[in-house]
GROMACS .gro file of C-alpha atoms in nm:
model
  232
    1MET     CA    1  -0.601   1.144   4.863
    2GLN     CA    2  -0.254   1.081   4.713
    3LYS     CA    3  -0.384   0.778   4.515
    4SER     CA    4  -0.692   0.971   4.395
    5SER     CA    5  -0.482   1.259   4.276
    6GLN     CA    6  -0.246   1.034   4.096
    7ARG     CA    7  -0.544   0.860   3.924
    8GLU     CA    8  -0.675   1.198   3.813
    9SER     CA    9  -0.340   1.304   3.688
   10GLU     CA   10  -0.308   0.983   3.501
   11ARG     CA   11  -0.659   1.048   3.336
   12ARG     CA   12  -0.564   1.412   3.246
   13GLU     CA   13  -0.244   1.259   3.076
   14ALA     CA   14  -0.430   1.008   2.877
   15ARG     CA   15  -0.686   1.247   2.774
   16GLY     CA   16  -0.390   1.486   2.663
   17THR     CA   17  -0.229   1.184   2.475
   18GLU     CA   18  -0.556   1.106   2.283
   19ARG     CA   19  -0.581   1.474   2.188
   20SER     CA   20  -0.232   1.470   2.072
   21LEU     CA   21  -0.261   1.172   1.873
   22ALA     CA   22  -0.598   1.285   1.709
   23ARG     CA   23  -0.430   1.627   1.617
   24ARG     CA   24  -0.121   1.449   1.485
   25ALA     CA   25  -0.375   1.222   1.272
   26GLU     CA   26  -0.539   1.553   1.130
   27LEU     CA   27  -0.230   1.687   1.047
   28ILE     CA   28  -0.111   1.375   0.851
   29ALA     CA   29  -0.461   1.354   0.671
   30VAL     CA   30  -0.400   1.718   0.540
   31GLY     CA   31  -0.054   1.628   0.425
   32ARG     CA   32  -0.155   1.340   0.252
   33LYS     CA   33  -0.364   1.566   0.041
   34LEU     CA   34  -0.112   1.823  -0.018
   35PHE     CA   35   0.187   1.595  -0.094
   36ALA     CA   36  -0.032   1.381  -0.325
   37ASP     CA   37  -0.089   1.681  -0.566
   38THR     CA   38   0.203   1.900  -0.512
   39ALA     CA   39   0.580   1.806  -0.545
   40TYR     CA   40   0.778   1.790  -0.214
   41ASP     CA   41   1.017   2.067  -0.304
   42VAL     CA   42   0.744   2.304  -0.404
   43LEU     CA   43   0.555   2.313  -0.068
   44SER     CA   44   0.706   2.526   0.197
   45MET     CA   45   0.636   2.462   0.569
   46ASP     CA   46   0.447   2.810   0.563
   47ASP     CA   47   0.226   2.677   0.273
   48ILE     CA   48   0.143   2.356   0.484
   49ALA     CA   49   0.070   2.532   0.793
   50GLN     CA   50  -0.150   2.792   0.596
   51GLN     CA   51  -0.349   2.492   0.436
   52ALA     CA   52  -0.367   2.291   0.759
   53GLY     CA   53  -0.491   2.617   0.938
   54VAL     CA   54  -0.231   2.571   1.230
   55ALA     CA   55   0.082   2.766   1.335
   56LYS     CA   56   0.403   2.623   1.172
   57GLY     CA   57   0.549   2.548   1.511
   58LEU     CA   58   0.279   2.304   1.574
   59ILE     CA   59   0.402   2.070   1.271
   60TYR     CA   60   0.753   2.122   1.393
   61TYR     CA   61   0.624   2.015   1.749
   62TYR     CA   62   0.477   1.684   1.611
   63PHE     CA   63   0.733   1.592   1.324
   64LYS     CA   64   1.049   1.800   1.415
   65SER     CA   65   1.094   1.908   1.044
   66LYS     CA   66   0.924   1.896   0.687
   67ARG     CA   67   1.121   1.571   0.617
   68GLY     CA   68   0.974   1.418   0.929
   69TYR     CA   69   0.637   1.530   0.853
   70TYR     CA   70   0.664   1.372   0.497
   71LEU     CA   71   0.808   1.049   0.616
   72ALA     CA   72   0.509   1.027   0.867
   73ILE     CA   73   0.259   1.076   0.592
   74ILE     CA   74   0.432   0.813   0.371
   75GLU     CA   75   0.432   0.561   0.655
   76ASP     CA   76   0.062   0.625   0.735
   77THR     CA   77  -0.017   0.587   0.353
   78PHE     CA   78   0.177   0.243   0.340
   79ALA     CA   79  -0.003   0.114   0.628
   80ASP     CA   80  -0.334   0.169   0.445
   81LEU     CA   81  -0.238   0.001   0.150
   82VAL     CA   82  -0.080  -0.303   0.312
   83THR     CA   83  -0.407  -0.324   0.517
   84SER     CA   84  -0.612  -0.310   0.202
   85ALA     CA   85  -0.401  -0.570   0.032
   86ALA     CA   86  -0.400  -0.806   0.330
   87GLY     CA   87  -0.575  -1.140   0.240
   88GLU     CA   88  -0.826  -1.315   0.466
   89ALA     CA   89  -0.650  -1.588   0.641
   90GLU     CA   90  -0.956  -1.818   0.646
   91LEU     CA   91  -1.003  -1.823   0.270
   92PRO     CA   92  -0.863  -2.080   0.052
   93ASN     CA   93  -0.536  -2.012  -0.087
   94ALA     CA   94  -0.622  -1.908  -0.435
   95GLU     CA   95  -0.917  -1.695  -0.333
   96ARG     CA   96  -0.693  -1.516  -0.089
   97VAL     CA   97  -0.458  -1.419  -0.362
   98SER     CA   98  -0.735  -1.289  -0.579
   99ARG     CA   99  -0.878  -1.082  -0.281
  100THR     CA  100  -0.509  -0.945  -0.222
  101ILE     CA  101  -0.488  -0.808  -0.574
  102GLU     CA  102  -0.851  -0.696  -0.552
  103GLY     CA  103  -0.781  -0.503  -0.229
  104TYR     CA  104  -0.454  -0.336  -0.388
  105LEU     CA  105  -0.632  -0.243  -0.696
  106ARG     CA  106  -0.925  -0.103  -0.497
  107TYR     CA  107  -0.699   0.090  -0.274
  108ALA     CA  108  -0.521   0.256  -0.588
  109GLU     CA  109  -0.859   0.319  -0.748
  110LEU     CA  110  -1.016   0.502  -0.437
  111HIS     CA  111  -0.701   0.685  -0.335
  112GLN     CA  112  -0.522   0.775  -0.668
  113ALA     CA  113  -0.311   1.056  -0.538
  114ALA     CA  114  -0.189   0.850  -0.245
  115PHE     CA  115  -0.101   0.556  -0.440
  116ARG     CA  116   0.107   0.793  -0.664
  117THR     CA  117   0.280   0.932  -0.350
  118ILE     CA  118   0.375   0.584  -0.245
  119THR     CA  119   0.493   0.446  -0.586
  120ARG     CA  120   0.659   0.778  -0.707
  121GLY     CA  121   0.799   0.919  -0.376
  122GLY     CA  122   0.852   1.285  -0.401
  123ILE     CA  123   1.210   1.375  -0.246
  124GLY     CA  124   1.421   1.196  -0.495
  125PHE     CA  125   1.605   0.875  -0.354
  126ASP     CA  126   1.559   0.889   0.031
  127THR     CA  127   1.684   0.565   0.232
  128GLU     CA  128   1.410   0.604   0.495
  129VAL     CA  129   1.131   0.637   0.232
  130GLN     CA  130   1.297   0.335   0.030
  131ALA     CA  131   1.286   0.136   0.358
  132LEU     CA  132   0.922   0.194   0.386
  133ARG     CA  133   0.859   0.102   0.047
  134ASP     CA  134   1.074  -0.209   0.069
  135GLY     CA  135   0.858  -0.298   0.376
  136VAL     CA  136   0.539  -0.262   0.167
  137HIS     CA  137   0.679  -0.480  -0.079
  138HIS     CA  138   0.793  -0.755   0.186
  139ALA     CA  139   0.435  -0.741   0.309
  140ILE     CA  140   0.247  -0.784  -0.009
  141ILE     CA  141   0.490  -1.052  -0.122
  142GLY     CA  142   0.453  -1.229   0.215
  143THR     CA  143   0.063  -1.227   0.167
  144ILE     CA  144   0.106  -1.365  -0.204
  145ALA     CA  145   0.335  -1.640  -0.079
  146GLN     CA  146   0.104  -1.734   0.203
  147GLY     CA  147  -0.182  -1.761  -0.046
  148ALA     CA  148   0.018  -1.956  -0.319
  149TYR     CA  149   0.239  -2.166  -0.099
  150GLY     CA  150   0.073  -2.147   0.257
  151ARG     CA  151   0.400  -2.024   0.382
  152THR     CA  152   0.611  -1.696   0.373
  153ASP     CA  153   0.955  -1.841   0.421
  154ILE     CA  154   1.022  -1.901   0.038
  155PRO     CA  155   1.338  -1.953  -0.159
  156GLU     CA  156   1.520  -1.668  -0.289
  157ILE     CA  157   1.417  -1.735  -0.666
  158ALA     CA  158   1.076  -1.734  -0.565
  159ARG     CA  159   1.085  -1.422  -0.376
  160LEU     CA  160   1.275  -1.238  -0.668
  161SER     CA  161   1.019  -1.360  -0.912
  162LEU     CA  162   0.726  -1.243  -0.703
  163TYR     CA  163   0.919  -0.908  -0.641
  164GLY     CA  164   0.961  -0.860  -1.021
  165TRP     CA  165   0.569  -0.954  -1.066
  166LEU     CA  166   0.487  -0.690  -0.813
  167CYS     CA  167   0.702  -0.424  -0.977
  168SER     CA  168   0.498  -0.494  -1.292
  169VAL     CA  169   0.173  -0.467  -1.096
  170GLU     CA  170   0.267  -0.114  -0.968
  171GLY     CA  171   0.338   0.005  -1.322
  172MET     CA  172   0.025  -0.140  -1.459
  173THR     CA  173  -0.177   0.017  -1.180
  174LEU     CA  174  -0.029   0.355  -1.226
  175ASP     CA  175  -0.093   0.336  -1.603
  176TRP     CA  176  -0.458   0.197  -1.528
  177ILE     CA  177  -0.565   0.479  -1.269
  178ALA     CA  178  -0.419   0.741  -1.531
  179GLU     CA  179  -0.609   0.598  -1.833
  180GLN     CA  180  -0.923   0.449  -1.685
  181LYS     CA  181  -0.996   0.241  -1.991
  182LEU     CA  182  -1.044  -0.106  -1.827
  183SER     CA  183  -1.278  -0.208  -1.527
  184ARG     CA  184  -1.090  -0.298  -1.193
  185ALA     CA  185  -1.226  -0.679  -1.257
  186THR     CA  186  -1.047  -0.693  -1.593
  187VAL     CA  187  -0.712  -0.556  -1.459
  188ARG     CA  188  -0.737  -0.784  -1.142
  189ASP     CA  189  -0.794  -1.072  -1.363
  190LEU     CA  190  -0.508  -1.000  -1.591
  191MET     CA  191  -0.275  -0.967  -1.294
  192VAL     CA  192  -0.395  -1.299  -1.148
  193ARG     CA  193  -0.310  -1.479  -1.470
  194LEU     CA  194   0.012  -1.288  -1.511
  195LEU     CA  195   0.065  -1.422  -1.144
  196GLY     CA  196  -0.012  -1.775  -1.242
  197ASP     CA  197   0.257  -1.739  -1.513
  198THR     CA  198   0.513  -1.652  -1.264
  199LEU     CA  199   0.416  -1.923  -1.022
  200ARG     CA  200   0.465  -2.193  -1.288
  201THR     CA  201   0.791  -2.040  -1.395
  202ILE     CA  202   0.907  -2.042  -1.023
  203ALA     CA  203   0.807  -2.406  -1.013
  204GLU     CA  204   1.030  -2.467  -1.302
  205PHE     CA  205   1.328  -2.352  -1.114
  206GLU     CA  206   1.229  -2.445  -0.762
  207PRO     CA  207   1.024  -2.771  -0.729
  208SER     CA  208   0.959  -2.694  -0.365
  209CYS     CA  209   0.743  -2.428  -0.487
  210PRO     CA  210   0.468  -2.593  -0.685
  211PRO     CA  211   0.223  -2.367  -0.851
  212LEU     CA  212  -0.150  -2.353  -0.772
  213PRO     CA  213  -0.362  -2.557  -1.003
  214ARG     CA  214  -0.456  -2.349  -1.317
  215THR     CA  215  -0.818  -2.375  -1.245
  216ASP     CA  216  -0.742  -2.228  -0.899
  217VAL     CA  217  -0.533  -1.930  -1.022
  218LEU     CA  218  -0.711  -1.842  -1.342
  219PRO     CA  219  -1.039  -1.642  -1.301
  220SER     CA  220  -1.346  -1.814  -1.446
  221ARG     CA  221  -1.422  -1.720  -1.796
  222GLY     CA  222  -1.785  -1.677  -1.740
  223LYS     CA  223  -1.727  -1.361  -1.584
  224PRO     CA  224  -1.834  -1.037  -1.785
  225HIS     CA  225  -1.505  -0.831  -1.893
  226ASP     CA  226  -1.452  -0.539  -2.083
  227PRO     CA  227  -1.508  -0.601  -2.487
  228PRO     CA  228  -1.171  -0.658  -2.656
  229PRO     CA  229  -1.026  -0.348  -2.810
  230ARG     CA  230  -1.056  -0.333  -3.198
  231CYS     CA  231  -0.737  -0.325  -3.361
  232VAL     CA  232  -0.717  -0.107  -3.682
   0.00000   0.00000   0.00000
């Protein structure tokens, strides 16, 4: 009887944990929408609770504070972006690089508000938010390095160069989703070409990091792209 009661208690605890995790996920989903469209300082906990349809105390129960809630939202959003940008390990290196950039852009296009939250933050310079953002940069640079070089332990000059390329990609992506004047395929191929230039520059400084062959990095010219803009 004692063992049976213990198992029943464990099952109840597991069900409670599942409900708790589901509730926490629901609150994070609501928060992602709220903070994506409204500045951090503008939203009060009362506003958040009203929009979520819950008592304010429930948010404090799960996240301790407004800042804790925001950090949980940022972390969840970062995880989504990294998953979307992760290349498929079984693909050839060059194709994996292209898929990584495609996944990154697709995420930004389909989750524009969340992407802006990731790249622009919302509570000024916060060390924990910055640490999460650095983790995303590290993960994406690692994916690119694995695709380009077959490894992630790359020299500092290669890491710094890829970081600079990624920062330019963030800026380009923010402008692209705001303007929507080019197709995703065109922006992807542009970024791939810029990456090819970066890899060749790295190789000039670091012979242990040879670039992918130009034909592997550059997209096929046979693919349809947006017509070139007319200059007047």
